[in-house]
Amino acid sequence: MDSPYLLLLLLIPLVPLLFLLVLCFLVRPKSVKIPIKKRHVFITGGSSGIGLCIARQAAAEGARVSILARNLAKLEEARDIIRLATGVEVGIFSADVRDAEAVARAVEEAGPVDVLVCNQGIFTPKELELQDISEIRLMMEVNVMGTFHMIKAALPAMKRRVKETGVPASIALVSSQAGQVGVYGYTAYAASKFALRGLGEALQQEVVSDNIRVSLIFPPDTDTPGFADEHRLRPETTTLIAGSEGSAMKADDVAKISLNGIKSGAFIVPCGFEGTMLAIATAGLSPQPSSLGAFIEVLGAGLMRFLGLCFQWNWYSIIQKCHAKKNKK
């Protein structure tokens, strides 16, 4: 074999490595580790479900934890659960995230926040035509405006703390897989959760120079106190598309993945294999601090788009069948 061809064959295995090196240069913002131990972690929606699980796990890792929710009795119960599990006393704050002044008072009382987890959220599945505008407004106010209120309240002191300590901080936004892809019956909810992505992408650009990282967490259906009720309210078409109640992830598992994603400074934090597929398929122009993550996204984008088209074909077939079934009644 001629030497030029031999040289080419020898160089072929180096192409992926060279590509990875290029990605190491391109990825922004650069990866950082977010310490949890002995730092103040403030979690909204922390009295139950994913928020409570994150609070318990953060406390177990030595964090100073504060949780905020509306119901004081549930907050006290959550505090007792965390104390029993970890021996750690957490701060509890009763406030409605829709009330900017109440949120600001709670954050001021709690003290400077190092890791803010905006986990509050409500969800009523229903076709838009059948959904009352008050339900839509409530979802937008809690899921979106509540997040703005929390960030606005916590950010100034967070910046000062980072400047004093030199240790990076984090703002984590708990979205949903319905914030990555629209699903029948989730019109209003998906709108509220898609909004968090735009918020997170723009906010990361604004706070990166302050050594603050933003994480977007995308849980799937999760076994929480409210999930059984949500599942019963779903339109039949939604259930056929989104899956059965038994397919929900455990809140503890989602919390562990979420906390690990926050600590690693990841921007996109998917949960499970399906979530990883969605993250690759919807990467778009999102920041990517991991060169390996970027490598996987670039290689997998075409395949994920094809699989996405297959899923859409199936979903629209289900919708068509359900519509035909309704028309026969």
Short mmCIF file of N, CA and C in Angstrom, two decimals, residues 177 180 270-283 297 300-301 303-308 311:
data_model
loop_
_atom_site.label_atom_id
_atom_site.label_comp_id
_atom_site.label_asym_id
_atom_site.label_seq_id
_atom_site.Cartn_x
_atom_site.Cartn_y
_atom_site.Cartn_z
N GLN A 177 -40.45 17.73 31.06
CA GLN A 177 -40.30 17.28 29.68
C GLN A 177 -41.35 17.94 28.79
N GLN A 180 -39.97 20.72 26.88
CA GLN A 180 -39.12 20.38 25.74
C GLN A 180 -39.93 20.02 24.51
N PRO A 270 -31.25 16.34 32.11
CA PRO A 270 -32.32 15.41 31.77
C PRO A 270 -32.45 14.32 32.83
N CYS A 271 -33.60 13.68 32.85
CA CYS A 271 -33.83 12.61 33.83
C CYS A 271 -34.16 11.32 33.08
N GLY A 272 -33.28 10.35 33.16
CA GLY A 272 -33.53 9.07 32.51
C GLY A 272 -33.17 9.05 31.04
N PHE A 273 -33.30 7.87 30.44
CA PHE A 273 -32.91 7.67 29.05
C PHE A 273 -33.77 8.50 28.10
N GLU A 274 -35.08 8.49 28.33
CA GLU A 274 -35.98 9.26 27.47
C GLU A 274 -35.65 10.75 27.55
N GLY A 275 -35.35 11.21 28.76
CA GLY A 275 -34.99 12.62 28.94
C GLY A 275 -33.70 12.97 28.24
N THR A 276 -32.74 12.05 28.24
CA THR A 276 -31.48 12.29 27.53
C THR A 276 -31.71 12.39 26.03
N MET A 277 -32.58 11.53 25.49
CA MET A 277 -32.92 11.61 24.08
C MET A 277 -33.55 12.96 23.74
N LEU A 278 -34.47 13.41 24.61
CA LEU A 278 -35.11 14.71 24.38
C LEU A 278 -34.11 15.84 24.47
N ALA A 279 -33.17 15.73 25.40
CA ALA A 279 -32.15 16.78 25.56
C ALA A 279 -31.30 16.91 24.31
N ILE A 280 -30.94 15.78 23.71
CA ILE A 280 -30.15 15.81 22.48
C ILE A 280 -30.98 16.38 21.33
N ALA A 281 -32.24 15.92 21.26
CA ALA A 281 -33.11 16.35 20.16
C ALA A 281 -33.43 17.83 20.21
N THR A 282 -33.42 18.42 21.40
CA THR A 282 -33.84 19.82 21.56
C THR A 282 -32.69 20.72 22.00
N ALA A 283 -31.46 20.29 21.81
CA ALA A 283 -30.30 21.06 22.28
C ALA A 283 -30.26 22.46 21.70
N GLU A 297 -24.22 15.42 21.44
CA GLU A 297 -25.31 16.17 20.81
C GLU A 297 -25.09 16.30 19.30
N GLY A 300 -25.55 12.84 17.73
CA GLY A 300 -26.88 12.26 17.87
C GLY A 300 -28.02 13.09 17.31
N ALA A 301 -27.75 14.34 16.91
CA ALA A 301 -28.83 15.25 16.51
C ALA A 301 -29.66 14.70 15.36
N LEU A 303 -30.01 11.56 14.27
CA LEU A 303 -30.76 10.36 14.66
C LEU A 303 -31.95 10.73 15.54
N MET A 304 -31.73 11.65 16.49
CA MET A 304 -32.82 12.05 17.38
C MET A 304 -33.94 12.73 16.62
N ARG A 305 -33.57 13.51 15.57
CA ARG A 305 -34.61 14.14 14.76
C ARG A 305 -35.45 13.08 14.05
N PHE A 306 -34.80 12.05 13.55
CA PHE A 306 -35.53 10.97 12.89
C PHE A 306 -36.46 10.26 13.88
N LEU A 307 -35.93 9.95 15.06
CA LEU A 307 -36.76 9.30 16.08
C LEU A 307 -37.92 10.21 16.49
N GLY A 308 -37.63 11.53 16.56
CA GLY A 308 -38.69 12.48 16.90
C GLY A 308 -39.81 12.46 15.88
N PHE A 311 -41.91 9.45 16.60
CA PHE A 311 -42.80 9.69 17.73
C PHE A 311 -43.99 10.56 17.32
#
